[in-house]
Amino acid sequence: MAKILIVDDEDVVTEIAKGVLMQAGHSITIVRHGDEALAAVAASRPDLVILDYTLPGRTGRDILRELRTLPSANDMPIMMLTSRHGRVHSGVAEIDGADDYVTKPFDPADLLARVEALLIGSTISRRVSNASTMDDAGQ
């Protein structure tokens, strides 16, 4: 079970995402404003953040860039979930540090598969990093 933070101001989107992710056994926290997102990350240290591009208050892009500067969140998987379509937007999100980019409306099964892939990738990355640190300490 992973802790997932959803940052989105659209009720329908958050309810669909929450439902499919909770059904898969994940713990979900939802915040609706950009200003609340950083505080929620600091308070709960989620395993994954699903972040809308367009939010009241601070934009998802601003939040993404700020999260990537924090040592506690620089390796946290972040998925942008947005109604902005096109390679330009997904490219900008990737440059800013997004690990994945999903457009609305989304297929719930696809969202779940992509979340699971990000969580698995994050777990593998942490294990490799921990093993490397242990090897360095043993030398």
GROMACS .gro file of N, CA, C and O in nm, residues 24-135:
model
  448
   24ALA      N    1  -0.727  -0.042  -0.526
   24ALA     CA    2  -0.600  -0.115  -0.542
   24ALA      C    3  -0.522  -0.121  -0.411
   24ALA      O    4  -0.412  -0.176  -0.407
   25GLY      N    5  -0.578  -0.063  -0.304
   25GLY     CA    6  -0.516  -0.074  -0.173
   25GLY      C    7  -0.432   0.044  -0.129
   25GLY      O    8  -0.365   0.037  -0.026
   26HIS      N    9  -0.435   0.153  -0.202
   26HIS     CA   10  -0.354   0.269  -0.167
   26HIS      C   11  -0.429   0.364  -0.074
   26HIS      O   12  -0.551   0.371  -0.076
   27SER      N   13  -0.353   0.439   0.004
   27SER     CA   14  -0.406   0.542   0.093
   27SER      C   15  -0.401   0.674   0.017
   27SER      O   16  -0.295   0.712  -0.035
   28ILE      N   17  -0.512   0.747   0.014
   28ILE     CA   18  -0.523   0.867  -0.068
   28ILE      C   19  -0.550   0.989   0.019
   28ILE      O   20  -0.637   0.987   0.106
   29THR      N   21  -0.476   1.096  -0.009
   29THR     CA   22  -0.503   1.227   0.049
   29THR      C   23  -0.528   1.321  -0.069
   29THR      O   24  -0.458   1.315  -0.170
   30ILE      N   25  -0.627   1.407  -0.055
   30ILE     CA   26  -0.661   1.502  -0.161
   30ILE      C   27  -0.650   1.643  -0.108
   30ILE      O   28  -0.701   1.674   0.000
   31VAL      N   29  -0.582   1.729  -0.184
   31VAL     CA   30  -0.585   1.872  -0.160
   31VAL      C   31  -0.628   1.939  -0.289
   31VAL      O   32  -0.605   1.888  -0.397
   32ARG      N   33  -0.694   2.053  -0.276
   32ARG     CA   34  -0.757   2.116  -0.392
   32ARG      C   35  -0.687   2.242  -0.442
   32ARG      O   36  -0.717   2.290  -0.549
   33HIS      N   37  -0.595   2.296  -0.365
   33HIS     CA   38  -0.530   2.421  -0.401
   33HIS      C   39  -0.379   2.403  -0.406
   33HIS      O   40  -0.322   2.330  -0.325
   34GLY      N   41  -0.318   2.476  -0.497
   34GLY     CA   42  -0.173   2.469  -0.510
   34GLY      C   43  -0.100   2.506  -0.382
   34GLY      O   44   0.002   2.445  -0.348
   35ASP      N   45  -0.153   2.602  -0.310
   35ASP     CA   46  -0.088   2.646  -0.186
   35ASP      C   47  -0.085   2.536  -0.080
   35ASP      O   48   0.004   2.536   0.005
   36GLU      N   49  -0.180   2.443  -0.085
   36GLU     CA   50  -0.186   2.336   0.015
   36GLU      C   51  -0.092   2.220  -0.019
   36GLU      O   52  -0.061   2.139   0.068
   37ALA      N   53  -0.049   2.210  -0.142
   37ALA     CA   54   0.025   2.093  -0.188
   37ALA      C   55   0.159   2.075  -0.117
   37ALA      O   56   0.190   1.965  -0.072
   38LEU      N   57   0.237   2.181  -0.107
   38LEU     CA   58   0.369   2.168  -0.044
   38LEU      C   59   0.357   2.133   0.104
   38LEU      O   60   0.434   2.051   0.155
   39ALA      N   61   0.259   2.192   0.172
   39ALA     CA   62   0.237   2.159   0.312
   39ALA      C   63   0.197   2.013   0.327
   39ALA      O   64   0.242   1.944   0.420
   40ALA      N   65   0.113   1.964   0.237
   40ALA     CA   66   0.069   1.824   0.243
   40ALA      C   67   0.186   1.729   0.219
   40ALA      O   68   0.197   1.625   0.283
   41VAL      N   69   0.274   1.764   0.127
   41VAL     CA   70   0.393   1.680   0.102
   41VAL      C   71   0.482   1.678   0.225
   41VAL      O   72   0.530   1.573   0.267
   42ALA      N   73   0.504   1.793   0.286
   42ALA     CA   74   0.589   1.801   0.405
   42ALA      C   75   0.528   1.724   0.521
   42ALA      O   76   0.599   1.657   0.597
   43ALA      N   77   0.396   1.731   0.535
   43ALA     CA   78   0.329   1.667   0.648
   43ALA      C   79   0.322   1.516   0.636
   43ALA      O   80   0.337   1.445   0.735
   44SER      N   81   0.300   1.465   0.515
   44SER     CA   82   0.274   1.321   0.503
   44SER      C   83   0.379   1.243   0.427
   44SER      O   84   0.376   1.121   0.427
   45ARG      N   85   0.472   1.311   0.360
   45ARG     CA   86   0.576   1.246   0.278
   45ARG      C   87   0.516   1.129   0.197
   45ARG      O   88   0.542   1.013   0.223
   46PRO      N   89   0.431   1.164   0.099
   46PRO     CA   90   0.367   1.058   0.019
   46PRO      C   91   0.468   0.982  -0.066
   46PRO      O   92   0.578   1.029  -0.092
   47ASP      N   93   0.426   0.864  -0.109
   47ASP     CA   94   0.509   0.782  -0.198
   47ASP      C   95   0.498   0.829  -0.342
   47ASP      O   96   0.585   0.799  -0.424
   48LEU      N   97   0.391   0.901  -0.373
   48LEU     CA   98   0.365   0.948  -0.510
   48LEU      C   99   0.274   1.070  -0.502
   48LEU      O  100   0.184   1.075  -0.418
   49VAL      N  101   0.297   1.166  -0.591
   49VAL     CA  102   0.209   1.283  -0.601
   49VAL      C  103   0.149   1.285  -0.741
   49VAL      O  104   0.221   1.270  -0.840
   50ILE      N  105   0.017   1.300  -0.747
   50ILE     CA  106  -0.054   1.322  -0.873
   50ILE      C  107  -0.096   1.469  -0.870
   50ILE      O  108  -0.171   1.511  -0.783
   51LEU      N  109  -0.046   1.545  -0.966
   51LEU     CA  110  -0.053   1.690  -0.960
   51LEU      C  111  -0.117   1.748  -1.086
   51LEU      O  112  -0.069   1.723  -1.196
   52ASP      N  113  -0.225   1.824  -1.067
   52ASP     CA  114  -0.289   1.892  -1.178
   52ASP      C  115  -0.201   2.008  -1.223
   52ASP      O  116  -0.134   2.071  -1.142
   53TYR      N  117  -0.202   2.035  -1.350
   53TYR     CA  118  -0.122   2.144  -1.406
   53TYR      C  119  -0.182   2.279  -1.369
   53TYR      O  120  -0.112   2.373  -1.336
   54THR      N  121  -0.316   2.289  -1.375
   54THR     CA  122  -0.385   2.416  -1.351
   54THR      C  123  -0.460   2.407  -1.218
   54THR      O  124  -0.551   2.328  -1.204
   55LEU      N  125  -0.421   2.490  -1.124
   55LEU     CA  126  -0.478   2.488  -0.990
   55LEU      C  127  -0.505   2.630  -0.943
   55LEU      O  128  -0.437   2.723  -0.987
   56PRO      N  129  -0.598   2.646  -0.850
   56PRO     CA  130  -0.611   2.777  -0.785
   56PRO      C  131  -0.488   2.799  -0.695
   56PRO      O  132  -0.433   2.705  -0.642
   57GLY      N  133  -0.448   2.922  -0.682
   57GLY     CA  134  -0.327   2.950  -0.604
   57GLY      C  135  -0.206   2.924  -0.691
   57GLY      O  136  -0.198   2.971  -0.804
   58ARG      N  137  -0.115   2.848  -0.641
   58ARG     CA  138   0.007   2.816  -0.717
   58ARG      C  139  -0.023   2.712  -0.823
   58ARG      O  140  -0.100   2.620  -0.801
   59THR      N  141   0.041   2.724  -0.937
   59THR     CA  142   0.017   2.627  -1.045
   59THR      C  143   0.089   2.496  -1.017
   59THR      O  144   0.185   2.491  -0.939
   60GLY      N  145   0.041   2.391  -1.082
   60GLY     CA  146   0.107   2.262  -1.069
   60GLY      C  147   0.251   2.267  -1.114
   60GLY      O  148   0.338   2.202  -1.056
   61ARG      N  149   0.277   2.344  -1.217
   61ARG     CA  150   0.414   2.356  -1.267
   61ARG      C  151   0.504   2.421  -1.161
   61ARG      O  152   0.617   2.377  -1.139
   62ASP      N  153   0.454   2.525  -1.094
   62ASP     CA  154   0.531   2.589  -0.987
   62ASP      C  155   0.560   2.490  -0.874
   62ASP      O  156   0.671   2.484  -0.821
   63ILE      N  157   0.458   2.414  -0.837
   63ILE     CA  158   0.473   2.317  -0.729
   63ILE      C  159   0.573   2.209  -0.768
   63ILE      O  160   0.660   2.171  -0.689
   64LEU      N  161   0.561   2.160  -0.890
   64LEU     CA  162   0.653   2.057  -0.939
   64LEU      C  163   0.798   2.105  -0.929
   64LEU      O  164   0.884   2.035  -0.876
   65ARG      N  165   0.823   2.224  -0.980
   65ARG     CA  166   0.960   2.276  -0.976
   65ARG      C  167   1.010   2.294  -0.833
   65ARG      O  168   1.125   2.265  -0.802
   66GLU      N  169   0.922   2.340  -0.744
   66GLU     CA  170   0.964   2.358  -0.605
   66GLU      C  171   0.990   2.224  -0.537
   66GLU      O  172   1.087   2.209  -0.463
   67LEU      N  173   0.905   2.126  -0.562
   67LEU     CA  174   0.927   1.993  -0.504
   67LEU      C  175   1.061   1.935  -0.546
   67LEU      O  176   1.131   1.873  -0.466
   68ARG      N  177   1.097   1.958  -0.669
   68ARG     CA  178   1.223   1.901  -0.719
   68ARG      C  179   1.346   1.966  -0.658
   68ARG      O  180   1.456   1.914  -0.670
   69THR      N  181   1.329   2.077  -0.588
   69THR     CA  182   1.442   2.139  -0.519
   69THR      C  183   1.457   2.089  -0.376
   69THR      O  184   1.560   2.114  -0.313
   70LEU      N  185   1.356   2.021  -0.324
   70LEU     CA  186   1.360   1.975  -0.185
   70LEU      C  187   1.428   1.839  -0.176
   70LEU      O  188   1.389   1.745  -0.245
   71PRO      N  189   1.528   1.825  -0.090
   71PRO     CA  190   1.595   1.695  -0.077
   71PRO      C  191   1.499   1.582  -0.040
   71PRO      O  192   1.515   1.469  -0.087
   72SER      N  193   1.397   1.612   0.039
   72SER     CA  194   1.303   1.508   0.083
   72SER      C  195   1.207   1.466  -0.028
   72SER      O  196   1.140   1.364  -0.016
   73ALA      N  197   1.199   1.543  -0.136
   73ALA     CA  198   1.104   1.512  -0.243
   73ALA      C  199   1.167   1.499  -0.380
   73ALA      O  200   1.097   1.474  -0.477
   74ASN      N  201   1.298   1.511  -0.389
   74ASN     CA  202   1.358   1.511  -0.523
   74ASN      C  203   1.351   1.375  -0.592
   74ASN      O  204   1.358   1.368  -0.713
   75ASP      N  205   1.336   1.267  -0.515
   75ASP     CA  206   1.324   1.135  -0.578
   75ASP      C  207   1.180   1.081  -0.572
   75ASP      O  208   1.154   0.969  -0.611
   76MET      N  209   1.087   1.162  -0.524
   76MET     CA  210   0.947   1.122  -0.514
   76MET      C  211   0.885   1.123  -0.654
   76MET      O  212   0.897   1.221  -0.727
   77PRO      N  213   0.819   1.014  -0.695
   77PRO     CA  214   0.754   1.016  -0.827
   77PRO      C  215   0.639   1.116  -0.830
   77PRO      O  216   0.559   1.124  -0.737
   78ILE      N  217   0.636   1.194  -0.938
   78ILE     CA  218   0.531   1.294  -0.956
   78ILE      C  219   0.470   1.277  -1.094
   78ILE      O  220   0.542   1.278  -1.195
   79MET      N  221   0.340   1.259  -1.096
   79MET     CA  222   0.264   1.246  -1.220
   79MET      C  223   0.182   1.372  -1.241
   79MET      O  224   0.109   1.413  -1.151
   80MET      N  225   0.194   1.432  -1.356
   80MET     CA  226   0.109   1.545  -1.392
   80MET      C  227  -0.020   1.488  -1.451
   80MET      O  228  -0.015   1.400  -1.538
   81LEU      N  229  -0.132   1.535  -1.403
   81LEU     CA  230  -0.263   1.493  -1.452
   81LEU      C  231  -0.335   1.619  -1.497
   81LEU      O  232  -0.368   1.703  -1.414
   82THR      N  233  -0.356   1.634  -1.626
   82THR     CA  234  -0.399   1.764  -1.675
   82THR      C  235  -0.484   1.755  -1.801
   82THR      O  236  -0.480   1.656  -1.873
   83SER      N  237  -0.559   1.859  -1.825
   83SER     CA  238  -0.638   1.868  -1.947
   83SER      C  239  -0.556   1.930  -2.060
   83SER      O  240  -0.604   1.941  -2.172
   84ARG      N  241  -0.434   1.970  -2.033
   84ARG     CA  242  -0.347   2.028  -2.136
   84ARG      C  243  -0.287   1.915  -2.220
   84ARG      O  244  -0.206   1.838  -2.172
   85HIS      N  245  -0.327   1.912  -2.345
   85HIS     CA  246  -0.281   1.808  -2.436
   85HIS      C  247  -0.164   1.859  -2.519
   85HIS      O  248  -0.148   1.978  -2.538
   86GLY      N  249  -0.087   1.768  -2.569
   86GLY     CA  250   0.017   1.805  -2.665
   86GLY      C  251   0.158   1.782  -2.614
   86GLY      O  252   0.184   1.779  -2.494
   87ARG      N  253   0.246   1.764  -2.710
   87ARG     CA  254   0.386   1.735  -2.680
   87ARG      C  255   0.456   1.851  -2.610
   87ARG      O  256   0.546   1.831  -2.531
   88VAL      N  257   0.415   1.973  -2.640
   88VAL     CA  258   0.479   2.088  -2.576
   88VAL      C  259   0.457   2.083  -2.426
   88VAL      O  260   0.552   2.096  -2.348
   89HIS      N  261   0.333   2.062  -2.384
   89HIS     CA  262   0.303   2.059  -2.241
   89HIS      C  263   0.370   1.940  -2.172
   89HIS      O  264   0.426   1.954  -2.063
   90SER      N  265   0.365   1.823  -2.234
   90SER     CA  266   0.429   1.707  -2.171
   90SER      C  267   0.580   1.724  -2.167
   90SER      O  268   0.645   1.684  -2.071
   91GLY      N  269   0.636   1.787  -2.270
   91GLY     CA  270   0.780   1.813  -2.271
   91GLY      C  271   0.822   1.910  -2.163
   91GLY      O  272   0.924   1.891  -2.097
   92VAL      N  273   0.745   2.015  -2.143
   92VAL     CA  274   0.774   2.112  -2.038
   92VAL      C  275   0.764   2.044  -1.901
   92VAL      O  276   0.850   2.064  -1.815
   93ALA      N  277   0.663   1.963  -1.882
   93ALA     CA  278   0.647   1.892  -1.754
   93ALA      C  279   0.766   1.800  -1.729
   93ALA      O  280   0.816   1.791  -1.616
   94GLU      N  281   0.814   1.734  -1.833
   94GLU     CA  282   0.930   1.647  -1.818
   94GLU      C  283   1.054   1.728  -1.781
   94GLU      O  284   1.131   1.689  -1.693
   95ILE      N  285   1.074   1.839  -1.847
   95ILE     CA  286   1.188   1.926  -1.816
   95ILE      C  287   1.181   1.974  -1.672
   95ILE      O  288   1.282   1.981  -1.601
   96ASP      N  289   1.060   2.006  -1.625
   96ASP     CA  290   1.041   2.054  -1.488
   96ASP      C  291   1.057   1.943  -1.385
   96ASP      O  292   1.064   1.971  -1.266
   97GLY      N  293   1.058   1.817  -1.428
   97GLY     CA  294   1.081   1.707  -1.335
   97GLY      C  295   0.968   1.608  -1.318
   97GLY      O  296   0.975   1.522  -1.231
   98ALA      N  297   0.864   1.616  -1.401
   98ALA     CA  298   0.755   1.518  -1.390
   98ALA      C  299   0.803   1.381  -1.437
   98ALA      O  300   0.879   1.370  -1.533
   99ASP      N  301   0.757   1.278  -1.370
   99ASP     CA  302   0.792   1.140  -1.408
   99ASP      C  303   0.694   1.082  -1.509
   99ASP      O  304   0.728   0.987  -1.579
  100ASP      N  305   0.574   1.137  -1.513
  100ASP     CA  306   0.474   1.091  -1.609
  100ASP      C  307   0.376   1.205  -1.631
  100ASP      O  308   0.369   1.298  -1.552
  101TYR      N  309   0.299   1.194  -1.740
  101TYR     CA  310   0.208   1.300  -1.781
  101TYR      C  311   0.083   1.232  -1.836
  101TYR      O  312   0.091   1.163  -1.937
  102VAL      N  313  -0.029   1.248  -1.769
  102VAL     CA  314  -0.155   1.185  -1.809
  102VAL      C  315  -0.256   1.294  -1.838
  102VAL      O  316  -0.271   1.388  -1.758
  103THR      N  317  -0.325   1.283  -1.952
  103THR     CA  318  -0.423   1.385  -1.987
  103THR      C  319  -0.564   1.343  -1.947
  103THR      O  320  -0.597   1.226  -1.945
  104LYS      N  321  -0.643   1.445  -1.914
  104LYS     CA  322  -0.785   1.426  -1.882
  104LYS      C  323  -0.865   1.440  -2.010
  104LYS      O  324  -0.830   1.522  -2.094
  105PRO      N  325  -0.972   1.369  -2.024
  105PRO     CA  326  -1.017   1.261  -1.936
  105PRO      C  327  -0.925   1.142  -1.950
  105PRO      O  328  -0.863   1.120  -2.054
  106PHE      N  329  -0.913   1.065  -1.844
  106PHE     CA  330  -0.823   0.951  -1.842
  106PHE      C  331  -0.901   0.821  -1.824
  106PHE      O  332  -1.011   0.821  -1.772
  107ASP      N  333  -0.839   0.714  -1.868
  107ASP     CA  334  -0.894   0.580  -1.846
  107ASP      C  335  -0.849   0.536  -1.706
  107ASP      O  336  -0.727   0.532  -1.680
  108PRO      N  337  -0.939   0.506  -1.614
  108PRO     CA  338  -0.899   0.468  -1.479
  108PRO      C  339  -0.800   0.351  -1.475
  108PRO      O  340  -0.706   0.353  -1.394
  109ALA      N  341  -0.818   0.253  -1.562
  109ALA     CA  342  -0.725   0.139  -1.564
  109ALA      C  343  -0.585   0.184  -1.607
  109ALA      O  344  -0.484   0.135  -1.554
  110ASP      N  345  -0.579   0.276  -1.702
  110ASP     CA  346  -0.450   0.329  -1.746
  110ASP      C  347  -0.384   0.409  -1.634
  110ASP      O  348  -0.263   0.397  -1.610
  111LEU      N  349  -0.462   0.491  -1.564
  111LEU     CA  350  -0.409   0.567  -1.452
  111LEU      C  351  -0.349   0.473  -1.348
  111LEU      O  352  -0.236   0.493  -1.302
  112LEU      N  353  -0.422   0.370  -1.312
  112LEU     CA  354  -0.374   0.274  -1.212
  112LEU      C  355  -0.246   0.207  -1.260
  112LEU      O  356  -0.149   0.194  -1.183
  113ALA      N  357  -0.242   0.165  -1.384
  113ALA     CA  358  -0.122   0.098  -1.437
  113ALA      C  359  -0.001   0.191  -1.432
  113ALA      O  360   0.110   0.150  -1.396
  114ARG      N  361  -0.021   0.316  -1.465
  114ARG     CA  362   0.090   0.411  -1.465
  114ARG      C  363   0.135   0.444  -1.324
  114ARG      O  364   0.255   0.459  -1.298
  115VAL      N  365   0.041   0.455  -1.231
  115VAL     CA  366   0.075   0.477  -1.091
  115VAL      C  367   0.158   0.359  -1.040
  115VAL      O  368   0.262   0.377  -0.976
  116GLU      N  369   0.111   0.238  -1.066
  116GLU     CA  370   0.182   0.119  -1.020
  116GLU      C  371   0.323   0.113  -1.079
  116GLU      O  372   0.419   0.078  -1.009
  117ALA      N  373   0.338   0.149  -1.206
  117ALA     CA  374   0.470   0.150  -1.270
  117ALA      C  375   0.563   0.251  -1.202
  117ALA      O  376   0.681   0.222  -1.178
  118LEU      N  377   0.511   0.369  -1.172
  118LEU     CA  378   0.593   0.469  -1.103
  118LEU      C  379   0.633   0.422  -0.964
  118LEU      O  380   0.747   0.442  -0.921
  119LEU      N  381   0.541   0.359  -0.893
  119LEU     CA  382   0.572   0.310  -0.758
  119LEU      C  383   0.676   0.199  -0.762
  119LEU      O  384   0.768   0.196  -0.680
  120ILE      N  385   0.664   0.109  -0.857
  120ILE     CA  386   0.762   0.001  -0.871
  120ILE      C  387   0.899   0.059  -0.907
  120ILE      O  388   1.000   0.021  -0.849
  121GLY      N  389   0.900   0.152  -1.001
  121GLY     CA  390   1.026   0.215  -1.039
  121GLY      C  391   1.092   0.287  -0.923
  121GLY      O  392   1.213   0.281  -0.905
  122SER      N  393   1.012   0.353  -0.843
  122SER     CA  394   1.063   0.425  -0.727
  122SER      C  395   1.121   0.328  -0.624
  122SER      O  396   1.227   0.353  -0.567
  123THR      N  397   1.054   0.217  -0.602
  123THR     CA  398   1.102   0.116  -0.507
  123THR      C  399   1.234   0.057  -0.553
  123THR      O  400   1.328   0.043  -0.475
  124ILE      N  401   1.244   0.026  -0.681
  124ILE     CA  402   1.369  -0.029  -0.735
  124ILE      C  403   1.481   0.072  -0.722
  124ILE      O  404   1.592   0.039  -0.681
  125SER      N  405   1.453   0.197  -0.754
  125SER     CA  406   1.554   0.302  -0.745
  125SER      C  407   1.605   0.318  -0.602
  125SER      O  408   1.725   0.333  -0.578
  126ARG      N  409   1.514   0.315  -0.504
  126ARG     CA  410   1.556   0.326  -0.363
  126ARG      C  411   1.642   0.207  -0.323
  126ARG      O  412   1.741   0.223  -0.252
  127ARG      N  413   1.605   0.087  -0.368
  127ARG     CA  414   1.684  -0.032  -0.332
  127ARG      C  415   1.824  -0.025  -0.391
  127ARG      O  416   1.921  -0.058  -0.325
  128VAL      N  417   1.834   0.019  -0.515
  128VAL     CA  418   1.965   0.032  -0.578
  128VAL      C  419   2.047   0.137  -0.504
  128VAL      O  420   2.166   0.116  -0.477
  129SER      N  421   1.985   0.249  -0.471
  129SER     CA  422   2.054   0.354  -0.399
  129SER      C  423   2.101   0.306  -0.262
  129SER      O  424   2.214   0.332  -0.221
  130ASN      N  425   2.015   0.234  -0.190
  130ASN     CA  426   2.052   0.181  -0.059
  130ASN      C  427   2.165   0.080  -0.069
  130ASN      O  428   2.257   0.080   0.012
  131ALA      N  429   2.159  -0.007  -0.170
  131ALA     CA  430   2.265  -0.106  -0.189
  131ALA      C  431   2.397  -0.037  -0.222
  131ALA      O  432   2.503  -0.076  -0.172
  132SER      N  433   2.393   0.067  -0.302
  132SER     CA  434   2.512   0.143  -0.338
  132SER      C  435   2.572   0.210  -0.215
  132SER      O  436   2.693   0.211  -0.195
  133THR      N  437   2.486   0.266  -0.131
  133THR     CA  438   2.532   0.332  -0.009
  133THR      C  439   2.595   0.232   0.085
  133THR      O  440   2.699   0.258   0.143
  134MET      N  441   2.537   0.112   0.095
  134MET     CA  442   2.593   0.008   0.181
  134MET      C  443   2.728  -0.040   0.127
  134MET      O  444   2.821  -0.064   0.203
  135ASP      N  445   2.739  -0.053  -0.006
  135ASP     CA  446   2.866  -0.092  -0.067
  135ASP      C  447   2.973   0.012  -0.040
  135ASP      O  448   3.088  -0.021  -0.008
   0.00000   0.00000   0.00000
